[in-house]
Amino acid sequence: RSGGMTGAEGGTGGTTLDAGSPPSGIGGATAPDTGAPTADSRPAVATDASSFGDSGTPMNSDAGPAPSFEGEIPIHYGAEVGPVVQMNCPEDPTVGWTEYQDAFHIERPYNVPVNTRFSITGGIYNFWVFPGDRPHSVDAKGRNPRTEATYGGLHDKQNVSGRPGVSGRIGFFTSGQRMYSGDMLIESNAVGSAFFQIHTTAQGGGPIGLRINGGNMVNNGSLTVVNGSTVPGGLVGKWFNFKASLNTETLQVQIFINNCLKSTYKGQRGDGNFYFKNGVYFCDAGGGCRTHYKNVHLYKK
């Protein structure tokens, strides 16, 4: 399994679910899924990047016209989406943590609709951007293109900040420990692009800003945190499970790949208002840069 438990179903791993209010229908978003796809309706998902082809714009939606994906989008809490990622270590890093429900909104080039750079197919979140795309807002300080999910729209909505140059409002956390878990597939065209961040509401870097360079996972462009050769199948063009935790007091970051602890280091505090992001930021590939995510779960303690 990718995480200790699946939504409200319960299960192994020792986590509990902070149910709170149901996430559907918040923020005026059109929910892309009305429930877990059935075995008959869920699109087949292959195990490698070749199944996505050259990712036309927009990618196919599950059925009918693509939703706008404007506003807050609830995290998919249906059945686990395949293919199953093989864990390489027996311990479950989420044991002792509490899973919570959340939502995200999409930052994308400001001059195009969200659904021309983001889609959900069979429970998989697809992100893509082109090197000539505009930044995510007219007054963005960082002028590089991005399509990213920014989390915090439900669980942390009581702490809200509008960071200059960011479209939408950011829900953030300031205390305790948090963990992100999700299956990722980074296409080769997205090597060099940022695919996951724990950012802050201040300008500049945060505790985590990850890219793949030279087949390895690096933080904020320099610190190698995972040697790709230590991950069976590598980190590009194949699904792997990624977990990252942050202790907001000590700034200790831990990164797990397929449940194996790969790195522990101290991150940057910024202004101490933290939030999760995933997607694709920066793009040098002429045909576009693409990343894919599924089975996203968030935890705290």
PDB file of C-alpha atoms in Angstrom:
ATOM      1  CA  ARG A   1       0.000   0.000   0.000  1.00  0.00           C
ATOM      2  CA  SER A   2       1.079   3.560  -0.576  1.00  0.00           C
ATOM      3  CA  GLY A   3       0.024   4.769   2.861  1.00  0.00           C
ATOM      4  CA  GLY A   4      -1.166   3.429   6.154  1.00  0.00           C
ATOM      5  CA  MET A   5      -4.867   3.555   5.299  1.00  0.00           C
ATOM      6  CA  THR A   6      -7.270   4.535   2.590  1.00  0.00           C
ATOM      7  CA  GLY A   7      -9.608   7.427   3.290  1.00  0.00           C
ATOM      8  CA  ALA A   8     -12.420   6.563   5.666  1.00  0.00           C
ATOM      9  CA  GLU A   9     -12.194   2.850   4.956  1.00  0.00           C
ATOM     10  CA  GLY A  10      -9.725   2.190   7.768  1.00  0.00           C
ATOM     11  CA  GLY A  11      -7.156  -0.555   7.469  1.00  0.00           C
ATOM     12  CA  THR A  12      -3.581  -1.302   8.303  1.00  0.00           C
ATOM     13  CA  GLY A  13      -0.755   1.020   9.238  1.00  0.00           C
ATOM     14  CA  GLY A  14      -1.952   2.268  12.624  1.00  0.00           C
ATOM     15  CA  THR A  15      -3.201   5.649  11.409  1.00  0.00           C
ATOM     16  CA  THR A  16      -6.504   7.248  12.302  1.00  0.00           C
ATOM     17  CA  LEU A  17      -8.569   9.543  10.126  1.00  0.00           C
ATOM     18  CA  ASP A  18      -9.454  13.084  11.169  1.00  0.00           C
ATOM     19  CA  ALA A  19     -12.771  13.094   9.361  1.00  0.00           C
ATOM     20  CA  GLY A  20     -13.986  16.650   9.935  1.00  0.00           C
ATOM     21  CA  SER A  21     -16.380  18.007   7.319  1.00  0.00           C
ATOM     22  CA  PRO A  22     -16.678  16.056   4.078  1.00  0.00           C
ATOM     23  CA  PRO A  23     -14.502  17.667   1.408  1.00  0.00           C
ATOM     24  CA  SER A  24     -16.933  17.476  -1.496  1.00  0.00           C
ATOM     25  CA  GLY A  25     -18.391  20.624  -2.992  1.00  0.00           C
ATOM     26  CA  ILE A  26     -16.148  23.144  -1.250  1.00  0.00           C
ATOM     27  CA  GLY A  27     -15.040  26.367  -2.827  1.00  0.00           C
ATOM     28  CA  GLY A  28     -17.470  26.055  -5.712  1.00  0.00           C
ATOM     29  CA  ALA A  29     -15.283  23.504  -7.506  1.00  0.00           C
ATOM     30  CA  THR A  30     -16.775  20.959  -9.838  1.00  0.00           C
ATOM     31  CA  ALA A  31     -15.713  17.643  -8.362  1.00  0.00           C
ATOM     32  CA  PRO A  32     -14.229  15.448 -11.109  1.00  0.00           C
ATOM     33  CA  ASP A  33     -15.285  12.202  -9.438  1.00  0.00           C
ATOM     34  CA  THR A  34     -18.641  11.430  -7.832  1.00  0.00           C
ATOM     35  CA  GLY A  35     -17.163   8.441  -6.050  1.00  0.00           C
ATOM     36  CA  ALA A  36     -14.683   5.651  -6.522  1.00  0.00           C
ATOM     37  CA  PRO A  37     -14.710   4.443 -10.132  1.00  0.00           C
ATOM     38  CA  THR A  38     -16.080   0.956 -10.517  1.00  0.00           C
ATOM     39  CA  ALA A  39     -14.030  -1.856 -11.957  1.00  0.00           C
ATOM     40  CA  ASP A  40     -16.061  -1.569 -15.165  1.00  0.00           C
ATOM     41  CA  SER A  41     -15.658   2.178 -15.578  1.00  0.00           C
ATOM     42  CA  ARG A  42     -12.116   2.871 -14.389  1.00  0.00           C
ATOM     43  CA  PRO A  43      -9.753   3.413 -17.350  1.00  0.00           C
ATOM     44  CA  ALA A  44      -6.904   0.938 -17.577  1.00  0.00           C
ATOM     45  CA  VAL A  45      -3.676   2.336 -16.191  1.00  0.00           C
ATOM     46  CA  ALA A  46      -0.373   0.996 -17.444  1.00  0.00           C
ATOM     47  CA  THR A  47       2.728   0.775 -15.287  1.00  0.00           C
ATOM     48  CA  ASP A  48       5.018   3.200 -17.055  1.00  0.00           C
ATOM     49  CA  ALA A  49       5.112   6.579 -18.741  1.00  0.00           C
ATOM     50  CA  SER A  50       4.558   5.168 -22.235  1.00  0.00           C
ATOM     51  CA  SER A  51       0.855   4.765 -21.435  1.00  0.00           C
ATOM     52  CA  PHE A  52       0.433   8.541 -21.440  1.00  0.00           C
ATOM     53  CA  GLY A  53       1.747   8.981 -24.976  1.00  0.00           C
ATOM     54  CA  ASP A  54       2.582  12.562 -25.767  1.00  0.00           C
ATOM     55  CA  SER A  55      -0.129  13.850 -23.420  1.00  0.00           C
ATOM     56  CA  GLY A  56      -2.361  15.867 -25.727  1.00  0.00           C
ATOM     57  CA  THR A  57      -3.865  19.117 -24.478  1.00  0.00           C
ATOM     58  CA  PRO A  58      -6.178  18.656 -22.717  1.00  0.00           C
ATOM     59  CA  MET A  59      -5.773  15.057 -21.624  1.00  0.00           C
ATOM     60  CA  ASN A  60      -8.900  12.875 -21.648  1.00  0.00           C
ATOM     61  CA  SER A  61     -11.302  13.224 -18.761  1.00  0.00           C
ATOM     62  CA  ASP A  62     -13.090  10.257 -17.199  1.00  0.00           C
ATOM     63  CA  ALA A  63     -16.355  10.949 -19.016  1.00  0.00           C
ATOM     64  CA  GLY A  64     -18.004  13.857 -20.780  1.00  0.00           C
ATOM     65  CA  PRO A  65     -16.622  17.404 -20.936  1.00  0.00           C
ATOM     66  CA  ALA A  66     -13.589  18.124 -18.774  1.00  0.00           C
ATOM     67  CA  PRO A  67     -14.515  19.990 -15.561  1.00  0.00           C
ATOM     68  CA  SER A  68     -13.113  23.489 -15.236  1.00  0.00           C
ATOM     69  CA  PHE A  69     -11.133  22.475 -12.116  1.00  0.00           C
ATOM     70  CA  GLU A  70     -11.470  26.044 -10.863  1.00  0.00           C
ATOM     71  CA  GLY A  71     -11.563  26.537  -7.098  1.00  0.00           C
ATOM     72  CA  GLU A  72     -10.759  23.981  -4.434  1.00  0.00           C
ATOM     73  CA  ILE A  73     -10.635  20.320  -5.522  1.00  0.00           C
ATOM     74  CA  PRO A  74     -11.159  17.598  -2.894  1.00  0.00           C
ATOM     75  CA  ILE A  75      -8.435  14.972  -2.683  1.00  0.00           C
ATOM     76  CA  HIS A  76      -9.601  11.664  -4.203  1.00  0.00           C
ATOM     77  CA  TYR A  77     -10.469   9.313  -1.329  1.00  0.00           C
ATOM     78  CA  GLY A  78     -11.898   6.447  -3.341  1.00  0.00           C
ATOM     79  CA  ALA A  79     -10.387   3.006  -3.780  1.00  0.00           C
ATOM     80  CA  GLU A  80      -6.617   2.882  -4.214  1.00  0.00           C
ATOM     81  CA  VAL A  81      -5.701   3.624  -7.828  1.00  0.00           C
ATOM     82  CA  GLY A  82      -3.434   1.141  -9.612  1.00  0.00           C
ATOM     83  CA  PRO A  83      -0.920   0.074 -10.563  1.00  0.00           C
ATOM     84  CA  VAL A  84       0.148  -1.057  -7.090  1.00  0.00           C
ATOM     85  CA  VAL A  85       3.579   0.288  -6.142  1.00  0.00           C
ATOM     86  CA  GLN A  86       5.830  -2.354  -4.627  1.00  0.00           C
ATOM     87  CA  MET A  87       7.224  -1.218  -1.291  1.00  0.00           C
ATOM     88  CA  ASN A  88      10.899  -2.015  -0.738  1.00  0.00           C
ATOM     89  CA  CYS A  89      10.948  -1.722   3.063  1.00  0.00           C
ATOM     90  CA  PRO A  90       8.533  -3.442   5.482  1.00  0.00           C
ATOM     91  CA  GLU A  91       8.045  -0.550   7.910  1.00  0.00           C
ATOM     92  CA  ASP A  92       5.162   1.872   7.320  1.00  0.00           C
ATOM     93  CA  PRO A  93       6.326   5.455   8.027  1.00  0.00           C
ATOM     94  CA  THR A  94       2.710   6.580   8.633  1.00  0.00           C
ATOM     95  CA  VAL A  95       2.285   4.432  11.770  1.00  0.00           C
ATOM     96  CA  GLY A  96       1.429   6.735  14.691  1.00  0.00           C
ATOM     97  CA  TRP A  97       0.253   9.563  12.428  1.00  0.00           C
ATOM     98  CA  THR A  98      -3.331  10.790  11.901  1.00  0.00           C
ATOM     99  CA  GLU A  99      -4.598  11.132   8.350  1.00  0.00           C
ATOM    100  CA  TYR A 100      -6.626  14.252   7.572  1.00  0.00           C
ATOM    101  CA  GLN A 101      -8.784  15.278   4.642  1.00  0.00           C
ATOM    102  CA  ASP A 102      -7.849  18.252   2.512  1.00  0.00           C
ATOM    103  CA  ALA A 103      -8.308  19.950  -0.841  1.00  0.00           C
ATOM    104  CA  PHE A 104      -6.100  21.786  -3.322  1.00  0.00           C
ATOM    105  CA  HIS A 105      -6.336  24.415  -6.020  1.00  0.00           C
ATOM    106  CA  ILE A 106      -4.330  24.548  -9.247  1.00  0.00           C
ATOM    107  CA  GLU A 107      -1.858  27.268 -10.150  1.00  0.00           C
ATOM    108  CA  ARG A 108      -1.288  27.349 -13.902  1.00  0.00           C
ATOM    109  CA  PRO A 109      -0.258  29.866 -16.602  1.00  0.00           C
ATOM    110  CA  TYR A 110      -2.553  32.816 -15.956  1.00  0.00           C
ATOM    111  CA  ASN A 111      -3.755  33.207 -19.546  1.00  0.00           C
ATOM    112  CA  VAL A 112      -5.172  29.688 -20.060  1.00  0.00           C
ATOM    113  CA  PRO A 113      -7.978  27.703 -18.359  1.00  0.00           C
ATOM    114  CA  VAL A 114      -6.993  25.237 -15.643  1.00  0.00           C
ATOM    115  CA  ASN A 115      -8.232  22.251 -17.652  1.00  0.00           C
ATOM    116  CA  THR A 116      -5.736  22.936 -20.447  1.00  0.00           C
ATOM    117  CA  ARG A 117      -2.847  22.155 -18.083  1.00  0.00           C
ATOM    118  CA  PHE A 118      -4.417  19.754 -15.556  1.00  0.00           C
ATOM    119  CA  SER A 119      -6.701  16.717 -15.683  1.00  0.00           C
ATOM    120  CA  ILE A 120      -7.912  13.828 -13.547  1.00  0.00           C
ATOM    121  CA  THR A 121      -8.186  10.453 -15.270  1.00  0.00           C
ATOM    122  CA  GLY A 122      -9.211   7.380 -13.321  1.00  0.00           C
ATOM    123  CA  GLY A 123      -8.127   8.968 -10.038  1.00  0.00           C
ATOM    124  CA  ILE A 124      -4.731  10.059 -11.449  1.00  0.00           C
ATOM    125  CA  TYR A 125      -3.797  13.760 -11.296  1.00  0.00           C
ATOM    126  CA  ASN A 126      -2.012  14.876 -14.478  1.00  0.00           C
ATOM    127  CA  PHE A 127       0.023  18.110 -14.684  1.00  0.00           C
ATOM    128  CA  TRP A 128       1.720  19.587 -17.733  1.00  0.00           C
ATOM    129  CA  VAL A 129       3.278  22.857 -18.793  1.00  0.00           C
ATOM    130  CA  PHE A 130       5.202  24.159 -21.816  1.00  0.00           C
ATOM    131  CA  PRO A 131       8.463  26.146 -21.810  1.00  0.00           C
ATOM    132  CA  GLY A 132       6.831  29.157 -23.465  1.00  0.00           C
ATOM    133  CA  ASP A 133       3.939  29.342 -21.000  1.00  0.00           C
ATOM    134  CA  ARG A 134       3.230  32.480 -18.988  1.00  0.00           C
ATOM    135  CA  PRO A 135       3.811  32.491 -15.203  1.00  0.00           C
ATOM    136  CA  HIS A 136       0.961  31.705 -12.827  1.00  0.00           C
ATOM    137  CA  SER A 137      -0.020  35.345 -12.311  1.00  0.00           C
ATOM    138  CA  VAL A 138       0.606  38.661 -14.004  1.00  0.00           C
ATOM    139  CA  ASP A 139       2.682  39.990 -11.084  1.00  0.00           C
ATOM    140  CA  ALA A 140       4.460  36.719 -10.199  1.00  0.00           C
ATOM    141  CA  LYS A 141       7.973  37.243  -8.873  1.00  0.00           C
ATOM    142  CA  GLY A 142       9.059  33.906 -10.359  1.00  0.00           C
ATOM    143  CA  ARG A 143       8.474  34.143 -14.102  1.00  0.00           C
ATOM    144  CA  ASN A 144       8.908  30.453 -14.939  1.00  0.00           C
ATOM    145  CA  PRO A 145       5.839  28.441 -16.000  1.00  0.00           C
ATOM    146  CA  ARG A 146       4.158  26.052 -13.587  1.00  0.00           C
ATOM    147  CA  THR A 147       1.128  23.851 -13.103  1.00  0.00           C
ATOM    148  CA  GLU A 148       0.957  22.910  -9.428  1.00  0.00           C
ATOM    149  CA  ALA A 149      -1.533  21.743  -6.813  1.00  0.00           C
ATOM    150  CA  THR A 150      -1.430  23.878  -3.667  1.00  0.00           C
ATOM    151  CA  TYR A 151      -2.865  22.044  -0.628  1.00  0.00           C
ATOM    152  CA  GLY A 152      -4.512  23.486   2.479  1.00  0.00           C
ATOM    153  CA  GLY A 153      -7.858  24.584   1.074  1.00  0.00           C
ATOM    154  CA  LEU A 154      -9.869  22.562   3.577  1.00  0.00           C
ATOM    155  CA  HIS A 155      -7.912  21.486   6.650  1.00  0.00           C
ATOM    156  CA  ASP A 156      -5.862  24.667   7.042  1.00  0.00           C
ATOM    157  CA  LYS A 157      -8.315  27.169   5.602  1.00  0.00           C
ATOM    158  CA  GLN A 158      -8.480  28.991   8.958  1.00  0.00           C
ATOM    159  CA  ASN A 159      -4.874  30.101   8.319  1.00  0.00           C
ATOM    160  CA  VAL A 160      -5.000  31.940   5.021  1.00  0.00           C
ATOM    161  CA  SER A 161      -2.478  34.183   3.324  1.00  0.00           C
ATOM    162  CA  GLY A 162      -2.397  35.779  -0.095  1.00  0.00           C
ATOM    163  CA  ARG A 163       1.272  35.635  -1.071  1.00  0.00           C
ATOM    164  CA  PRO A 164       2.283  38.313  -3.617  1.00  0.00           C
ATOM    165  CA  GLY A 165       2.384  36.851  -7.087  1.00  0.00           C
ATOM    166  CA  VAL A 166       0.320  33.782  -6.195  1.00  0.00           C
ATOM    167  CA  SER A 167      -3.117  33.220  -7.685  1.00  0.00           C
ATOM    168  CA  GLY A 168      -5.633  32.242  -5.022  1.00  0.00           C
ATOM    169  CA  ARG A 169      -5.345  32.064  -1.243  1.00  0.00           C
ATOM    170  CA  ILE A 170      -3.007  29.697   0.568  1.00  0.00           C
ATOM    171  CA  GLY A 171      -3.989  27.671   3.628  1.00  0.00           C
ATOM    172  CA  PHE A 172      -0.898  26.953   5.715  1.00  0.00           C
ATOM    173  CA  PHE A 173       0.268  25.227   8.903  1.00  0.00           C
ATOM    174  CA  THR A 174       2.730  26.557  11.483  1.00  0.00           C
ATOM    175  CA  SER A 175       3.125  23.864  14.147  1.00  0.00           C
ATOM    176  CA  GLY A 176       3.415  20.138  14.724  1.00  0.00           C
ATOM    177  CA  GLN A 177       4.555  17.572  12.192  1.00  0.00           C
ATOM    178  CA  ARG A 178       3.098  16.886   8.753  1.00  0.00           C
ATOM    179  CA  MET A 179       3.618  14.162   6.175  1.00  0.00           C
ATOM    180  CA  TYR A 180       2.701  13.894   2.491  1.00  0.00           C
ATOM    181  CA  SER A 181       2.346  10.509   0.809  1.00  0.00           C
ATOM    182  CA  GLY A 182       1.612   9.840  -2.851  1.00  0.00           C
ATOM    183  CA  ASP A 183       2.528   7.741  -5.843  1.00  0.00           C
ATOM    184  CA  MET A 184       4.427   9.715  -8.488  1.00  0.00           C
ATOM    185  CA  LEU A 185       5.375   9.232 -12.105  1.00  0.00           C
ATOM    186  CA  ILE A 186       7.815  11.799 -13.492  1.00  0.00           C
ATOM    187  CA  GLU A 187       8.170  11.673 -17.255  1.00  0.00           C
ATOM    188  CA  SER A 188      11.647  12.106 -18.732  1.00  0.00           C
ATOM    189  CA  ASN A 189      10.607  15.470 -20.210  1.00  0.00           C
ATOM    190  CA  ALA A 190      10.170  16.776 -16.635  1.00  0.00           C
ATOM    191  CA  VAL A 191      13.725  16.016 -15.526  1.00  0.00           C
ATOM    192  CA  GLY A 192      14.988  19.324 -14.145  1.00  0.00           C
ATOM    193  CA  SER A 193      11.482  20.528 -13.246  1.00  0.00           C
ATOM    194  CA  ALA A 194      10.373  20.902  -9.629  1.00  0.00           C
ATOM    195  CA  PHE A 195       7.778  18.219  -8.842  1.00  0.00           C
ATOM    196  CA  PHE A 196       7.216  18.567  -5.072  1.00  0.00           C
ATOM    197  CA  GLN A 197       7.616  21.386  -2.547  1.00  0.00           C
ATOM    198  CA  ILE A 198       6.938  22.264   1.031  1.00  0.00           C
ATOM    199  CA  HIS A 199       6.871  25.999   0.511  1.00  0.00           C
ATOM    200  CA  THR A 200       6.153  28.978   2.732  1.00  0.00           C
ATOM    201  CA  THR A 201       4.075  32.105   2.170  1.00  0.00           C
ATOM    202  CA  ALA A 202       7.273  34.168   1.948  1.00  0.00           C
ATOM    203  CA  GLN A 203       9.285  34.642  -1.213  1.00  0.00           C
ATOM    204  CA  GLY A 204      12.211  32.299  -1.740  1.00  0.00           C
ATOM    205  CA  GLY A 205      12.686  28.628  -0.952  1.00  0.00           C
ATOM    206  CA  GLY A 206      11.084  26.466   1.686  1.00  0.00           C
ATOM    207  CA  PRO A 207      12.125  23.278   3.470  1.00  0.00           C
ATOM    208  CA  ILE A 208      11.620  21.102   0.354  1.00  0.00           C
ATOM    209  CA  GLY A 209      11.974  21.903  -3.332  1.00  0.00           C
ATOM    210  CA  LEU A 210      12.649  18.671  -5.231  1.00  0.00           C
ATOM    211  CA  ARG A 211      13.758  17.967  -8.800  1.00  0.00           C
ATOM    212  CA  ILE A 212      15.312  15.058 -10.646  1.00  0.00           C
ATOM    213  CA  ASN A 213      18.783  15.884 -11.974  1.00  0.00           C
ATOM    214  CA  GLY A 214      21.121  13.279 -13.412  1.00  0.00           C
ATOM    215  CA  GLY A 215      18.735  10.545 -12.303  1.00  0.00           C
ATOM    216  CA  ASN A 216      18.971  11.661  -8.653  1.00  0.00           C
ATOM    217  CA  MET A 217      16.507  13.583  -6.486  1.00  0.00           C
ATOM    218  CA  VAL A 218      17.914  16.930  -5.373  1.00  0.00           C
ATOM    219  CA  ASN A 219      16.604  19.573  -2.971  1.00  0.00           C
ATOM    220  CA  ASN A 220      16.500  23.205  -4.093  1.00  0.00           C
ATOM    221  CA  GLY A 221      18.847  22.430  -6.957  1.00  0.00           C
ATOM    222  CA  SER A 222      21.925  21.311  -5.016  1.00  0.00           C
ATOM    223  CA  LEU A 223      21.574  18.828  -2.135  1.00  0.00           C
ATOM    224  CA  THR A 224      21.262  15.240  -3.364  1.00  0.00           C
ATOM    225  CA  VAL A 225      18.631  13.589  -1.174  1.00  0.00           C
ATOM    226  CA  VAL A 226      18.013  10.322  -3.078  1.00  0.00           C
ATOM    227  CA  ASN A 227      20.424   8.483  -5.343  1.00  0.00           C
ATOM    228  CA  GLY A 228      18.269   7.169  -8.150  1.00  0.00           C
ATOM    229  CA  SER A 229      20.393   4.029  -8.461  1.00  0.00           C
ATOM    230  CA  THR A 230      19.193   2.939  -5.002  1.00  0.00           C
ATOM    231  CA  VAL A 231      15.535   2.824  -6.142  1.00  0.00           C
ATOM    232  CA  PRO A 232      14.555  -0.305  -8.106  1.00  0.00           C
ATOM    233  CA  GLY A 233      13.525   0.911 -11.550  1.00  0.00           C
ATOM    234  CA  GLY A 234      14.850   4.409 -10.887  1.00  0.00           C
ATOM    235  CA  LEU A 235      12.961   7.661 -10.381  1.00  0.00           C
ATOM    236  CA  VAL A 236      11.966   8.521 -13.966  1.00  0.00           C
ATOM    237  CA  GLY A 237       9.216   7.017 -16.107  1.00  0.00           C
ATOM    238  CA  LYS A 238       7.958   4.595 -13.470  1.00  0.00           C
ATOM    239  CA  TRP A 239       5.534   4.844 -10.548  1.00  0.00           C
ATOM    240  CA  PHE A 240       7.160   5.089  -7.110  1.00  0.00           C
ATOM    241  CA  ASN A 241       5.735   5.966  -3.702  1.00  0.00           C
ATOM    242  CA  PHE A 242       7.025   9.173  -2.146  1.00  0.00           C
ATOM    243  CA  LYS A 243       6.653  10.304   1.441  1.00  0.00           C
ATOM    244  CA  ALA A 244       8.048  13.503   2.951  1.00  0.00           C
ATOM    245  CA  SER A 245       7.679  14.681   6.548  1.00  0.00           C
ATOM    246  CA  LEU A 246       8.447  18.009   8.203  1.00  0.00           C
ATOM    247  CA  ASN A 247       8.882  18.817  11.887  1.00  0.00           C
ATOM    248  CA  THR A 248       7.982  22.505  12.039  1.00  0.00           C
ATOM    249  CA  GLU A 249       9.914  23.042  15.288  1.00  0.00           C
ATOM    250  CA  THR A 250      13.256  21.446  14.356  1.00  0.00           C
ATOM    251  CA  LEU A 251      12.836  21.795  10.553  1.00  0.00           C
ATOM    252  CA  GLN A 252      13.884  18.144  10.203  1.00  0.00           C
ATOM    253  CA  VAL A 253      12.865  16.750   6.820  1.00  0.00           C
ATOM    254  CA  GLN A 254      12.665  13.041   6.097  1.00  0.00           C
ATOM    255  CA  ILE A 255      12.142  11.573   2.625  1.00  0.00           C
ATOM    256  CA  PHE A 256      10.997   8.013   1.996  1.00  0.00           C
ATOM    257  CA  ILE A 257      10.865   6.194  -1.335  1.00  0.00           C
ATOM    258  CA  ASN A 258       8.745   3.029  -1.416  1.00  0.00           C
ATOM    259  CA  ASN A 259       8.674   3.216   2.418  1.00  0.00           C
ATOM    260  CA  CYS A 260      12.503   3.260   2.705  1.00  0.00           C
ATOM    261  CA  LEU A 261      14.038   6.239   4.515  1.00  0.00           C
ATOM    262  CA  LYS A 262      16.375   7.846   2.005  1.00  0.00           C
ATOM    263  CA  SER A 263      17.254  11.210   3.513  1.00  0.00           C
ATOM    264  CA  THR A 264      17.119  13.242   6.717  1.00  0.00           C
ATOM    265  CA  TYR A 265      18.182  16.884   6.671  1.00  0.00           C
ATOM    266  CA  LYS A 266      17.314  20.337   8.002  1.00  0.00           C
ATOM    267  CA  GLY A 267      15.264  22.578   5.721  1.00  0.00           C
ATOM    268  CA  GLN A 268      14.784  26.333   5.430  1.00  0.00           C
ATOM    269  CA  ARG A 269      12.177  27.968   7.671  1.00  0.00           C
ATOM    270  CA  GLY A 270      11.185  30.905   5.478  1.00  0.00           C
ATOM    271  CA  ASP A 271       8.375  32.680   7.331  1.00  0.00           C
ATOM    272  CA  GLY A 272       7.232  29.462   9.037  1.00  0.00           C
ATOM    273  CA  ASN A 273       3.882  29.326   7.190  1.00  0.00           C
ATOM    274  CA  PHE A 274       4.153  25.940   5.460  1.00  0.00           C
ATOM    275  CA  TYR A 275       2.084  24.202   2.776  1.00  0.00           C
ATOM    276  CA  PHE A 276       2.422  21.268   0.352  1.00  0.00           C
ATOM    277  CA  LYS A 277       2.669  21.534  -3.434  1.00  0.00           C
ATOM    278  CA  ASN A 278       3.083  18.998  -6.229  1.00  0.00           C
ATOM    279  CA  GLY A 279       3.038  19.256 -10.010  1.00  0.00           C
ATOM    280  CA  VAL A 280       5.551  20.615 -12.499  1.00  0.00           C
ATOM    281  CA  TYR A 281       7.460  23.914 -12.161  1.00  0.00           C
ATOM    282  CA  PHE A 282      10.051  24.991 -14.763  1.00  0.00           C
ATOM    283  CA  CYS A 283      10.142  23.329 -18.166  1.00  0.00           C
ATOM    284  CA  ASP A 284      12.921  23.051 -20.734  1.00  0.00           C
ATOM    285  CA  ALA A 285      11.422  20.337 -22.972  1.00  0.00           C
ATOM    286  CA  GLY A 286      10.050  21.748 -26.225  1.00  0.00           C
ATOM    287  CA  GLY A 287       7.127  19.319 -26.247  1.00  0.00           C
ATOM    288  CA  GLY A 288       6.162  20.087 -22.666  1.00  0.00           C
ATOM    289  CA  CYS A 289       6.898  18.657 -19.218  1.00  0.00           C
ATOM    290  CA  ARG A 290       4.532  16.218 -17.483  1.00  0.00           C
ATOM    291  CA  THR A 291       4.117  14.619 -14.068  1.00  0.00           C
ATOM    292  CA  HIS A 292       1.413  12.340 -12.636  1.00  0.00           C
ATOM    293  CA  TYR A 293       0.221  11.634  -9.063  1.00  0.00           C
ATOM    294  CA  LYS A 294      -2.207   9.223  -7.411  1.00  0.00           C
ATOM    295  CA  ASN A 295      -3.197   7.928  -3.977  1.00  0.00           C
ATOM    296  CA  VAL A 296      -2.321  11.196  -2.234  1.00  0.00           C
ATOM    297  CA  HIS A 297      -2.726  11.111   1.565  1.00  0.00           C
ATOM    298  CA  LEU A 298      -1.824  13.733   4.183  1.00  0.00           C
ATOM    299  CA  TYR A 299      -0.956  13.087   7.851  1.00  0.00           C
ATOM    300  CA  LYS A 300      -0.189  15.035  11.002  1.00  0.00           C
ATOM    301  CA  LYS A 301       0.915  14.541  14.603  1.00  0.00           C
TER     302      LYS A 301
END
